[in-house]
Every structure is written in structure tokens, then in C-alpha cells.
Amino acid sequence: MKSIFETTMANLTDFLTRVRPVSVVRNVQILFVFLTLLFVTYNLSVPFFGQKKINTSVEGAFSEGKIAPETIQSVKEFYYEDEEKTKQEKLKATSNIPFSFDKDFNVLSSGIDVNLSEDIEILKSISTDGSKATPALVKDKISRWRNRTNEEIQAILDYPRKDKLKSFIQQYTNLIFSRYCIVKEELNFQKDLDKSGARIRNLGTQESSTSIDGSLVIPRSQIYKEGPILSTLQRLAEDKLPNVSPILLKSVSRIGLYYIYSYPACVFNPEETELTRKKASDSVTVQRSRIQANEVIVRAGEVITPAVKLKIDMMNLYATRANIASITSIFISQCVLIAIIGYYLIRYRPNRLNDLSSNLIIFITIWIVIFAIYIVSKTYYANDVEWAGKYYFGLFVPIGMICLLLGFTYDEQLSIAIGFFLSFTVFFASRYNPTSFMLAFTIAVVSAVYGRRLKKRIDFLKAGFILSFVQVLISTAGYLFDGRDFWVDNPNASFFTNLISSNVFHLVMLCMINGFASATAVQFMLPIYEYIFNIPTRFKLIELADTGHPLLQQLLTKAPSTYTHTFMVAAMSERAAQNLGLNWLLVRVGVYFHDIGKIPNAGFFIENQHLIPKPEHIDKNNPSLAAKTVIDHVLDGIEMAKKARLPREIISFIPEHHGTSTMAFFYHKALQDLPASARKNIRKSDFQYPGPIPQSKETAIVMLADSLEAASRSLDEVSNESLDELIRKIVNSKLAENQLDQSGLTIGDLEVIKSSFKEVLISSLHQRPKYPKPEDTKALEASGQKKKK
């Protein structure tokens, strides 16, 4: 049963990690992206599907005046045309439009000035006869002055300059005429006039129109009544006629007012007023009111007021339309985000997702978060749960767990890209709450960066503290921005009791739960992901680096010199990887298993011949057969590694450390043993390793170290010069065969590798002193004792 399970898992691992054409992987990615797009859009759009209509008719449960049987909450923010608000805005616009009046300036010349001139001429004729000039005579001759007192008339008679008198009266009437709008009829809209003012269309003058204050529009009946209007008109006379005696000034003002009264020049124009106001009303756009997302329209037990009924009716009218728009918006936004992230990964991580295993890991983690968001939404926005006012939606989503896992498993760039996508998903699911987005995105970045630094178990505990602390900071900033209360509303109890009941305590506790739960969940999920997908995480590599591994024990038992060779190559490769800042642990483990294919035919390989009894099972004088045996150790190693479920990244060291290089010894021997005419039948490809050539810096380093370690055994003398020459020769030979073309190594990298190799070799191949024989030491001791005697 155990063997069946192990075989099944080995086949599963091989299927998931098998190298496939890029086109096949891209098709799989497109399928996964499409499924993810549908899954995300569906989960984010569930709240907007089929929002039920609420019956507000007279017989309905939510008709005006009834008690709401349940709480009604809007799931979506939308705007609606508010007729009442539009009506108020139109009224406001029309109320600010001034009333229109027509003022005819021709009245001055054809009416007031003519009558005033006639009356002054009569006054002059009376004044020429001093004995007959009495106030009674003046009143009798000039009917328009008959309401003036005798005292006022006498002041006029006594004033010698009658033409000057006419100028006084004329100046006064002109001032009132030009400054005020005197109308004949009473105005029943005087209060509105005082508020909005008046627009005067001037007739008979160059100035077409003027705007005046509403208080300057005066019905003529008001100019003789004792009150503020009359006082204002009299003060006007005092200000403009300063050198006139008070009694004469009073007479002049009263006479002038009479002419103004007799000829009111202003006429209200209702047609023009209405036309202007209609234009103002028509210019008012339709006003829209907003119903916010999560807004409680009415709570269970509250009365359905007209305002509440209006909102419910608008929800019935606009909800479906708004929901369709929301779903479309979510779909388009997800498409754009996926396009951005896809471009980023193809541009900066083109080889990261070129296998089925990695794609499954990425998309499964995304689906886990989306499902979690769906579950959280179901609870967070429930009508009977009051979480939105205390917590943020982002605190319930395990973004930290996913990005910590991806950052540890892959790298921070890939993890941040996935976190970016999931952060916007949280933003949509939180109904566009900015703090939830900041929580998700910040935690994604912090988790991705710290995930690459997880080396020991204690680091998971540190990750929990870091994630909790960051969430507390962002949540506090959100509270300050939203103006939420940190403390209890009525702090009547003890400080400890108030602290337990406060929002800040609940917020900090949730942040800590989220942070430590994310770190703990990663520890739980990591072994599952490692086992199913065979991921070479740091912890997995540490397990494989244990020399107690069955394959390494077989190597030690059956090919001990190969085992020794392996650890020497590992020391050289690991030092070079460390100096280049590469994954040195991956290099160490890769070297440990790079020659396991020699186990079945260990005695054939030169390093083990002195330990394995002869005769050999193979004729080494047959170069073609020998070359096939050497090649088979690569193929056998791959099969053994697959059965042992070694990660693909470790298996790649087996073929790539040889690349497609030629087995020069056997190829040369094959050519040498044949006559010149038969040499053309020898195919060089039969004496070349199957490859591929190194696809990474790590495997390229191991190729160089493997060749160098084997060659260093043939050195007659170990010195700086001899090692430099040997290292240069090995590197140049690999460059000549184009074995390093796809490894990514630069000239600078090769110099670092050379110095690293030399550092290890010089310390391991140093000359040791010859130790004396024990019998020689005893002889020297004996001779010394004789001399002493």
C-alpha cells in the first residue's frame, strides 16, 4: 500500500512539474485566468444580484405611515433623480431673479418739466405785483400747490430768484426719478422684491437697463406717508440742496414729490419677469440625490416617513440598473488588473510561471482568498451585525497568509503582484473603502518582503508581530481619517472595564488575531504545498540536505569515492553561490544528488574502481558502450530522483551539470581505434551528454566545479599558479563548447567563481608534512639516553 501511494505521488509530482512547451503552459494560464475572472466577478457581484423590490403600495408592508417589519439596507451606492430637490432648486433660482420694470424717461420732459415750467411762470406773474402776491392767491392760481401750507408758499414768494427755485425743484425731481422707481400701483410682492431686487429697463435714455435694490421700488402712495420712505426722500433734499433754508427746502421737496406722484414713470412688467424666471428655472439641471452603499434606509420598528418611502421607491426604480452597472464595472476593472499583472510577470518574471505546478499554486491561493472574501462579505454586511462601524473589512481577509506563503515559496516580486490584484479585490468587496484597500495592499507588500526572510521557526512568530503591528497602524490611521471614536461613549465604569469595551481594544485584538493567524496558517499550509507540489522551499532543502537521505546513503555505500567527490564539489559550488548572492542551499542540495545515477554501475567510474572488485561488468575497451554507460548515469539519475520525489529544481542539476559536453576520452579512443576510412561512421552525438546545457547560474556553477574537482586530482603540484591555470582551462573549455550560453553568467560572475573555487581548492589540496616512523623516533630516544649515561 505504501509503495502504491509513493508511486502515485511520484507520478503526480512528475505530471505537475514536467517541462512542457511554453504554448501549452500559456493556454493553461489563459484558462485559469478566465476561470479566475469569472470566479472573482461572480463573488464580488453576488450582493448585486436580484435585489428584491419592496412593496410601498397602500396595501404593502412598507407603505407610508406603517412600521417597518425589517431593516432595509442598500447594497450599492447610486444616484437618483430627486424631483423635490429639483423643485426646490428651481424655486431658489427663480427667487433670485429680479422683478422687471419699465421706466420711461420721456415723462421728465413731456410731463414733469412742462408742468413745472407752467407753474413757475404763473408764480413769476403773481410775484411781479407785490401787493397781490399772497399764499392764498398762489394756491388759487397754481392748483398743484394747493396742499402746501401758507408758510411754505410764503417762503417761495419771499425767495427772489424764481428761476433758481425752478432749478431746485427740477434737480430734486430728477434725483428721485433717476434713483428710485416710483410705480403707480401697490405691489403685493414687496417682500420678494426686497429680497431679489429689481431690473429696470430704461426707456428714452442711452442706458438700456439697470439693477437696483428692491427697497428703491416705491409705490407712489408711500411717498407722502410719514415713515422711513418719506424721511429718506427728505434727507436726499437736504444732502443735495445744502444752501436752502429749512422752510424753503421743505416746500421744494413737497412740491417736487407732487410732480413725482402725478407722473409715476415706472411700470411693473410681469411678462418680462416671468420670461426671465422661466429661463432661470429651465437652466436648473435635474438634481440627483445619493443613496450610499450600506446605508440603512429604515430599521425594523421605525415609521415609514415620506422621505423613507421616497428612498425605497428610488431603490426599487434604480437598484437593478445600478447593479448591472456595478457588475460591468467589476468585470472591466478585473480585466484591466489582470492585464497589468500579466504584463508585469511576463516582463520581469518570464520563467517563473512556465510550469503547471507553479500556476496551480498561484491560482489556488487566489481562489482561496476569493472564497474567503465571499464568506466574509456574507457575515460582514449582514443587517443584524454591527461590524462596519468598528472594524474594517480588510482585517478579515487573509492577504498576509497568502503573500507570506508566496513570498517564501517564490519571491517578493511575484507575491507583491498577486497581492496587488487581491488588494483591489478587497477594495471592491469592501464597497470601495480606502482603509480596507490600504490594509490589504500594505500587508501584501510587508508579507511578500518578509516572506523571503523566513529561515527559522521563530521567524514565523516575528512575522505575526510585524503583520499585527502594521495592521494596527493602518487601522488607527483609518479611525483618525473617518473620525471614529477609539474609546467608549459613556466611560462610567473602571478604566479596565472601559478598555475591554472600547473600540481600540477590539481593533487591536482583531489585528493581532489576523497577524498571528496568517503566520500560523502558513506553517500549516507550507508542508501541504511542499508535499503535493514538491516545492524546494528552504525547509524542504534543509530536509534534503540531511546525509541520512536513502539515496545519499546508497551513494555512500555503493560509490564512496563519488560520495567524497560530491561533497568536495558541494563545498566549491556553495562558496561560489554565496559570493554571487545566489541560493547556496539549493546549490548544496543539487550537488548532493547530481551523481546518484552512478549508483547502479559505480565500479565503472574511475573514482570507485580501486574500491570495487574486478572483473568489471563492462568492457571499457569498447568506447561506444562505455559512452552509453556514462550517459546512462544521467538518465538513471533522473529516474531515481523522480522516484524519490526530488523537486524539479534539484533534478535539473543531474543533466545540466554535464550539459551537452563531449566525452573527449571515449570519443578520441573511438576515433583512434578505427581506420581512417571508418571514422566517418562515428557520430559525435553518441559521445555527448543529453543535456540540456545549464539553464541557471546555479547549475552552471556546479558544471564548472564538477569538472574542476575531477581535474584537480591529476595535479602534480598544488600552487596558486597551477590552480589558476587549471581553473582557466576548465572555464575556457566550457565556454568553447557554448555550455554557459543560457546560464546567465557574466564575465564578472566567472571571475568571482574562479576566485571562490581557488579559495576552496587551495585549502583542501595543501601539502601535508611527512610524519616520521615510530621506530625512528624510538631510535632517537635511545641514542639520547646513552649520551646521558
Coordinates of N, CA, C and O in Angstrom, one line a residue, residues 31-146:
L31 N -6.8 29.7 -19.5 CA -7.9 29.0 -18.9 C -8.1 29.4 -17.4 O -9.2 29.7 -17.0
F32 N -7.0 29.4 -16.7 CA -7.0 29.7 -15.3 C -7.4 31.2 -15.1 O -8.2 31.5 -14.1
V33 N -6.9 32.0 -15.9 CA -7.2 33.5 -15.8 C -8.7 33.7 -16.0 O -9.4 34.4 -15.3
F34 N -9.2 33.0 -17.1 CA -10.6 33.1 -17.4 C -11.5 32.6 -16.2 O -12.5 33.3 -15.9
L35 N -11.2 31.5 -15.7 CA -11.9 31.0 -14.5 C -11.8 31.9 -13.3 O -12.8 32.1 -12.6
T36 N -10.6 32.4 -13.1 CA -10.5 33.4 -12.0 C -11.3 34.6 -12.2 O -11.9 35.1 -11.3
L37 N -11.3 35.1 -13.4 CA -12.1 36.3 -13.8 C -13.5 36.1 -13.5 O -14.2 36.9 -12.9
L38 N -14.1 35.0 -13.9 CA -15.5 34.6 -13.7 C -15.7 34.5 -12.2 O -16.7 34.9 -11.6
F39 N -14.8 33.8 -11.5 CA -15.0 33.5 -10.1 C -15.0 34.8 -9.3 O -15.8 35.0 -8.4
V40 N -14.0 35.6 -9.6 CA -13.9 36.9 -8.8 C -15.1 37.8 -9.1 O -15.7 38.4 -8.2
T41 N -15.5 37.9 -10.4 CA -16.6 38.8 -10.7 C -17.9 38.3 -10.1 O -18.7 39.1 -9.6
Y42 N -18.1 37.0 -10.1 CA -19.3 36.4 -9.5 C -19.3 36.7 -8.0 O -20.4 37.1 -7.5
N43 N -18.2 36.4 -7.3 CA -18.2 36.6 -5.9 C -18.4 38.0 -5.5 O -19.0 38.3 -4.5
L44 N -17.8 38.9 -6.2 CA -17.9 40.4 -5.9 C -19.3 40.9 -6.3 O -19.7 41.9 -5.8
S45 N -20.0 40.2 -7.2 CA -21.3 40.7 -7.7 C -22.5 40.1 -7.1 O -23.6 40.5 -7.3
V46 N -22.2 39.1 -6.2 CA -23.3 38.4 -5.6 C -24.3 39.3 -4.8 O -25.5 39.2 -4.9
P47 N -23.7 40.4 -4.1 CA -24.6 41.3 -3.4 C -25.5 42.1 -4.3 O -26.6 42.6 -3.9
F48 N -25.2 42.2 -5.6 CA -25.9 43.0 -6.5 C -26.9 42.2 -7.4 O -27.6 42.7 -8.3
F49 N -27.0 40.9 -7.2 CA -27.9 40.1 -8.0 C -29.3 40.1 -7.4 O -29.5 39.8 -6.3
G50 N -30.2 40.6 -8.3 CA -31.6 40.5 -7.9 C -32.0 41.1 -6.6 O -32.7 40.4 -5.8
Q51 N -31.6 42.3 -6.4 CA -32.1 42.9 -5.1 C -33.7 43.0 -5.2 O -34.2 43.6 -6.1
K52 N -34.3 42.5 -4.2 CA -35.8 42.3 -4.3 C -36.4 43.7 -4.2 O -35.9 44.6 -3.5
K53 N -37.6 43.9 -4.8 CA -38.3 45.1 -4.7 C -39.2 45.1 -3.5 O -39.7 44.1 -3.0
I54 N -39.3 46.3 -2.9 CA -40.0 46.4 -1.7 C -41.4 47.1 -1.9 O -41.5 48.1 -2.6
N55 N -42.4 46.5 -1.4 CA -43.8 46.9 -1.7 C -44.1 48.1 -0.8 O -44.2 48.1 0.4
T56 N -44.2 49.3 -1.5 CA -44.6 50.5 -0.8 C -46.0 51.0 -1.1 O -46.4 52.1 -0.8
S57 N -46.8 50.1 -1.7 CA -48.2 50.5 -2.1 C -49.0 50.6 -0.8 O -48.5 50.3 0.3
V58 N -50.2 51.0 -0.9 CA -51.1 51.2 0.3 C -51.2 49.9 1.0 O -51.3 49.9 2.3
E59 N -51.3 48.8 0.3 CA -51.5 47.5 1.0 C -50.2 46.9 1.4 O -50.1 45.9 2.1
G60 N -49.1 47.5 0.9 CA -47.7 46.9 1.2 C -47.3 47.1 2.6 O -47.8 48.0 3.3
A61 N -46.3 46.3 2.9 CA -45.8 46.3 4.3 C -45.0 47.6 4.6 O -44.7 48.0 5.7
F62 N -44.5 48.2 3.5 CA -43.7 49.4 3.7 C -44.4 50.7 3.2 O -43.7 51.6 2.7
S63 N -45.7 50.7 3.2 CA -46.4 51.9 2.8 C -46.2 53.0 3.9 O -45.9 52.7 5.0
E64 N -46.4 54.2 3.4 CA -46.2 55.4 4.3 C -47.1 55.3 5.5 O -48.3 55.1 5.5
G65 N -46.5 55.6 6.7 CA -47.2 55.6 8.0 C -47.1 54.3 8.7 O -47.4 54.2 9.9
K66 N -46.7 53.2 8.0 CA -46.6 51.9 8.7 C -45.3 51.7 9.4 O -44.3 52.5 9.2
I67 N -45.2 50.7 10.2 CA -44.0 50.3 10.9 C -43.2 49.3 10.1 O -43.7 48.3 9.6
A68 N -41.9 49.6 9.9 CA -41.1 48.7 9.0 C -40.9 47.4 9.7 O -40.4 47.3 10.8
P69 N -41.3 46.3 9.0 CA -41.2 45.0 9.6 C -39.7 44.5 9.6 O -39.4 43.5 10.4
E70 N -38.8 45.0 8.8 CA -37.4 44.6 8.8 C -36.6 45.8 8.4 O -37.0 46.8 7.9
T71 N -35.3 45.6 8.6 CA -34.3 46.6 8.2 C -34.0 46.6 6.7 O -33.8 45.5 6.2
I72 N -34.1 47.7 6.1 CA -33.8 47.8 4.7 C -32.5 48.6 4.5 O -32.3 49.7 5.0
Q73 N -31.5 47.9 3.8 CA -30.2 48.5 3.6 C -29.9 48.4 2.1 O -30.1 47.4 1.4
S74 N -29.2 49.5 1.6 CA -28.8 49.5 0.2 C -27.5 48.8 0.1 O -26.5 49.1 0.8
V75 N -27.4 47.9 -0.9 CA -26.1 47.2 -1.1 C -25.2 48.0 -2.0 O -24.0 47.6 -2.2
K76 N -25.7 49.0 -2.7 CA -24.9 49.7 -3.7 C -25.2 51.2 -3.6 O -26.3 51.6 -3.3
E77 N -24.1 51.9 -3.8 CA -24.3 53.4 -3.9 C -24.8 53.7 -5.3 O -24.3 53.3 -6.3
F78 N -25.9 54.6 -5.3 CA -26.4 55.0 -6.6 C -27.1 56.4 -6.4 O -27.4 56.8 -5.3
Y79 N -27.2 57.0 -7.5 CA -27.9 58.4 -7.6 C -29.2 58.2 -8.3 O -29.4 57.4 -9.2
Y80 N -30.1 59.1 -7.8 CA -31.5 59.0 -8.5 C -31.9 60.5 -8.7 O -31.5 61.4 -8.0
E81 N -32.8 60.7 -9.6 CA -33.4 62.0 -9.9 C -34.4 62.4 -8.8 O -35.4 61.7 -8.6
D82 N -34.0 63.4 -8.1 CA -34.8 63.9 -6.9 C -35.7 65.0 -7.4 O -35.3 66.2 -7.5
E83 N -37.0 64.7 -7.6 CA -37.9 65.7 -8.1 C -38.1 66.8 -7.1 O -38.2 68.0 -7.5
E84 N -38.2 66.5 -5.8 CA -38.5 67.5 -4.8 C -37.3 68.4 -4.7 O -37.4 69.6 -4.6
K85 N -36.1 67.9 -4.8 CA -34.9 68.7 -4.7 C -34.7 69.6 -5.9 O -34.3 70.7 -5.8
T86 N -35.1 69.0 -7.1 CA -35.1 69.8 -8.3 C -36.1 71.0 -8.2 O -35.8 72.1 -8.6
K87 N -37.2 70.7 -7.7 CA -38.3 71.7 -7.5 C -37.7 72.8 -6.6 O -37.9 74.0 -6.9
Q88 N -37.1 72.5 -5.5 CA -36.6 73.5 -4.6 C -35.5 74.3 -5.2 O -35.4 75.5 -5.0
E89 N -34.6 73.7 -6.0 CA -33.6 74.4 -6.7 C -34.2 75.4 -7.7 O -33.7 76.5 -7.9
K90 N -35.3 75.0 -8.4 CA -35.9 75.9 -9.4 C -36.5 77.1 -8.6 O -36.4 78.2 -9.1
L91 N -37.1 76.8 -7.5 CA -37.7 77.9 -6.7 C -36.6 78.8 -6.2 O -36.8 80.1 -6.2
K92 N -35.5 78.3 -5.9 CA -34.4 79.1 -5.4 C -33.8 79.9 -6.5 O -33.5 81.1 -6.4
A93 N -33.7 79.3 -7.7 CA -33.2 80.0 -8.9 C -34.2 81.2 -9.3 O -33.7 82.3 -9.6
T94 N -35.5 80.9 -9.3 CA -36.4 82.0 -9.7 C -36.5 83.1 -8.6 O -36.8 84.2 -9.0
S95 N -36.4 82.7 -7.4 CA -36.5 83.7 -6.3 C -35.3 84.7 -6.4 O -35.5 85.8 -5.8
N96 N -34.3 84.3 -7.0 CA -33.1 85.2 -7.1 C -33.2 86.1 -8.3 O -32.3 86.9 -8.5
I97 N -34.1 85.9 -9.2 CA -34.3 86.7 -10.4 C -35.0 88.0 -10.0 O -36.1 88.0 -9.4
P98 N -34.4 89.1 -10.4 CA -35.1 90.4 -10.0 C -36.4 90.6 -10.8 O -36.5 90.1 -11.9
F99 N -37.3 91.4 -10.2 CA -38.5 91.8 -11.0 C -38.2 92.8 -12.0 O -37.3 93.7 -11.8
S100 N -38.9 92.7 -13.1 CA -38.7 93.6 -14.3 C -39.6 94.8 -14.2 O -40.9 94.6 -14.0
F101 N -39.1 96.0 -14.4 CA -39.9 97.2 -14.5 C -39.4 98.0 -15.7 O -38.3 97.9 -16.2
D102 N -40.4 98.8 -16.2 CA -40.0 99.7 -17.3 C -40.1 101.2 -16.8 O -41.1 101.5 -16.2
K103 N -39.1 101.9 -17.0 CA -39.0 103.3 -16.6 C -38.9 104.2 -17.8 O -37.9 104.1 -18.6
D104 N -39.9 105.1 -18.0 CA -40.0 106.0 -19.2 C -39.4 107.3 -18.8 O -40.0 108.1 -18.1
F105 N -38.2 107.7 -19.4 CA -37.6 108.9 -19.1 C -38.2 110.1 -19.8 O -37.9 111.3 -19.6
N106 N -39.0 109.8 -20.8 CA -39.8 110.8 -21.5 C -40.7 111.6 -20.6 O -41.2 112.7 -20.9
V107 N -41.1 110.9 -19.5 CA -42.0 111.6 -18.6 C -41.4 112.9 -18.0 O -42.1 113.8 -17.7
L108 N -40.1 112.9 -17.9 CA -39.5 114.1 -17.3 C -39.7 115.3 -18.3 O -40.1 116.4 -17.8
S109 N -39.5 115.1 -19.5 CA -39.6 116.2 -20.4 C -41.0 116.5 -20.8 O -41.4 117.7 -21.0
S110 N -41.8 115.5 -21.0 CA -43.2 115.7 -21.5 C -44.2 115.9 -20.4 O -45.3 116.4 -20.7
G111 N -43.8 115.6 -19.2 CA -44.8 115.8 -18.1 C -44.3 116.7 -17.0 O -44.8 117.8 -16.9
I112 N -43.3 116.2 -16.3 CA -42.9 117.0 -15.1 C -42.3 118.3 -15.5 O -42.7 119.4 -14.9
D113 N -41.4 118.4 -16.4 CA -40.7 119.6 -16.8 C -41.8 120.6 -17.4 O -41.7 121.8 -17.1
V114 N -42.7 120.2 -18.1 CA -43.7 121.1 -18.7 C -44.6 121.7 -17.7 O -44.8 122.9 -17.6
N115 N -45.1 120.9 -16.8 CA -46.0 121.4 -15.7 C -45.2 122.3 -14.7 O -45.7 123.3 -14.3
L116 N -44.0 121.9 -14.4 CA -43.2 122.7 -13.5 C -42.9 124.1 -14.2 O -43.0 125.1 -13.5
S117 N -42.6 124.1 -15.4 CA -42.3 125.4 -16.1 C -43.6 126.3 -16.1 O -43.5 127.5 -15.9
E118 N -44.8 125.7 -16.4 CA -46.0 126.4 -16.3 C -46.3 127.1 -15.0 O -46.6 128.2 -14.8
D119 N -46.1 126.2 -13.9 CA -46.3 126.7 -12.6 C -45.4 127.8 -12.2 O -45.7 128.8 -11.5
I120 N -44.1 127.7 -12.6 CA -43.1 128.8 -12.2 C -43.5 130.1 -12.9 O -43.3 131.2 -12.4
E121 N -43.9 130.0 -14.2 CA -44.3 131.2 -14.9 C -45.5 131.9 -14.2 O -45.6 133.1 -14.1
I122 N -46.5 131.1 -13.8 CA -47.6 131.7 -13.0 C -47.1 132.3 -11.8 O -47.5 133.4 -11.4
L123 N -46.2 131.7 -11.1 CA -45.6 132.2 -9.8 C -44.9 133.5 -10.1 O -45.0 134.5 -9.4
K124 N -44.2 133.6 -11.2 CA -43.5 134.8 -11.6 C -44.5 136.0 -11.8 O -44.2 137.1 -11.4
S125 N -45.6 135.7 -12.5 CA -46.6 136.7 -12.8 C -47.2 137.3 -11.5 O -47.5 138.5 -11.4
I126 N -47.4 136.3 -10.6 CA -48.0 136.8 -9.3 C -47.0 137.6 -8.5 O -47.4 138.6 -7.9
S127 N -45.7 137.2 -8.6 CA -44.7 137.9 -7.8 C -44.4 139.3 -8.3 O -43.9 140.2 -7.6
T128 N -44.8 139.6 -9.6 CA -44.5 141.0 -10.1 C -45.3 142.0 -9.4 O -45.0 143.2 -9.3
D129 N -46.5 141.6 -9.0 CA -47.4 142.5 -8.3 C -47.2 142.2 -6.8 O -47.9 141.3 -6.3
G130 N -46.4 142.9 -6.1 CA -46.1 142.6 -4.7 C -47.3 142.7 -3.8 O -47.4 141.9 -2.9
S131 N -48.2 143.6 -4.1 CA -49.4 143.8 -3.2 C -50.4 142.6 -3.3 O -51.1 142.3 -2.4
K132 N -50.4 142.0 -4.5 CA -51.4 140.9 -4.7 C -50.8 139.5 -4.4 O -51.5 138.5 -4.4
A133 N -49.5 139.4 -4.2 CA -48.8 138.1 -4.0 C -49.0 137.5 -2.6 O -48.3 137.9 -1.7
T134 N -50.0 136.7 -2.5 CA -50.3 136.1 -1.2 C -50.3 134.6 -1.4 O -50.6 134.1 -2.5
P135 N -50.1 133.9 -0.3 CA -50.2 132.4 -0.4 C -51.6 131.9 -0.9 O -51.6 131.0 -1.7
A136 N -52.7 132.6 -0.5 CA -54.0 132.2 -1.0 C -54.1 132.3 -2.5 O -54.6 131.5 -3.2
L137 N -53.5 133.4 -3.0 CA -53.6 133.7 -4.5 C -52.8 132.6 -5.2 O -53.2 132.1 -6.3
V138 N -51.6 132.3 -4.6 CA -50.8 131.3 -5.3 C -51.5 129.9 -5.3 O -51.5 129.2 -6.4
K139 N -52.1 129.6 -4.2 CA -52.8 128.3 -4.2 C -54.0 128.3 -5.2 O -54.3 127.3 -5.8
D140 N -54.6 129.5 -5.3 CA -55.7 129.6 -6.3 C -55.3 129.5 -7.7 O -56.0 128.9 -8.5
K141 N -54.2 130.1 -8.0 CA -53.7 130.1 -9.4 C -53.0 128.8 -9.8 O -53.0 128.4 -10.9
I142 N -52.2 128.2 -8.8 CA -51.5 127.0 -9.1 C -52.1 125.9 -8.3 O -51.9 125.7 -7.1
S143 N -52.9 125.2 -9.0 CA -53.7 124.1 -8.3 C -52.8 123.0 -7.8 O -53.2 122.3 -6.8
R144 N -51.7 122.8 -8.4 CA -50.9 121.7 -8.0 C -50.1 122.0 -6.7 O -49.6 121.1 -6.0
W145 N -50.2 123.3 -6.2 CA -49.5 123.6 -5.0 C -50.5 123.8 -3.8 O -50.1 124.3 -2.8
R146 N -51.8 123.6 -4.1 CA -52.8 124.0 -3.1 C -52.7 123.2 -1.7 O -53.2 123.7 -0.7

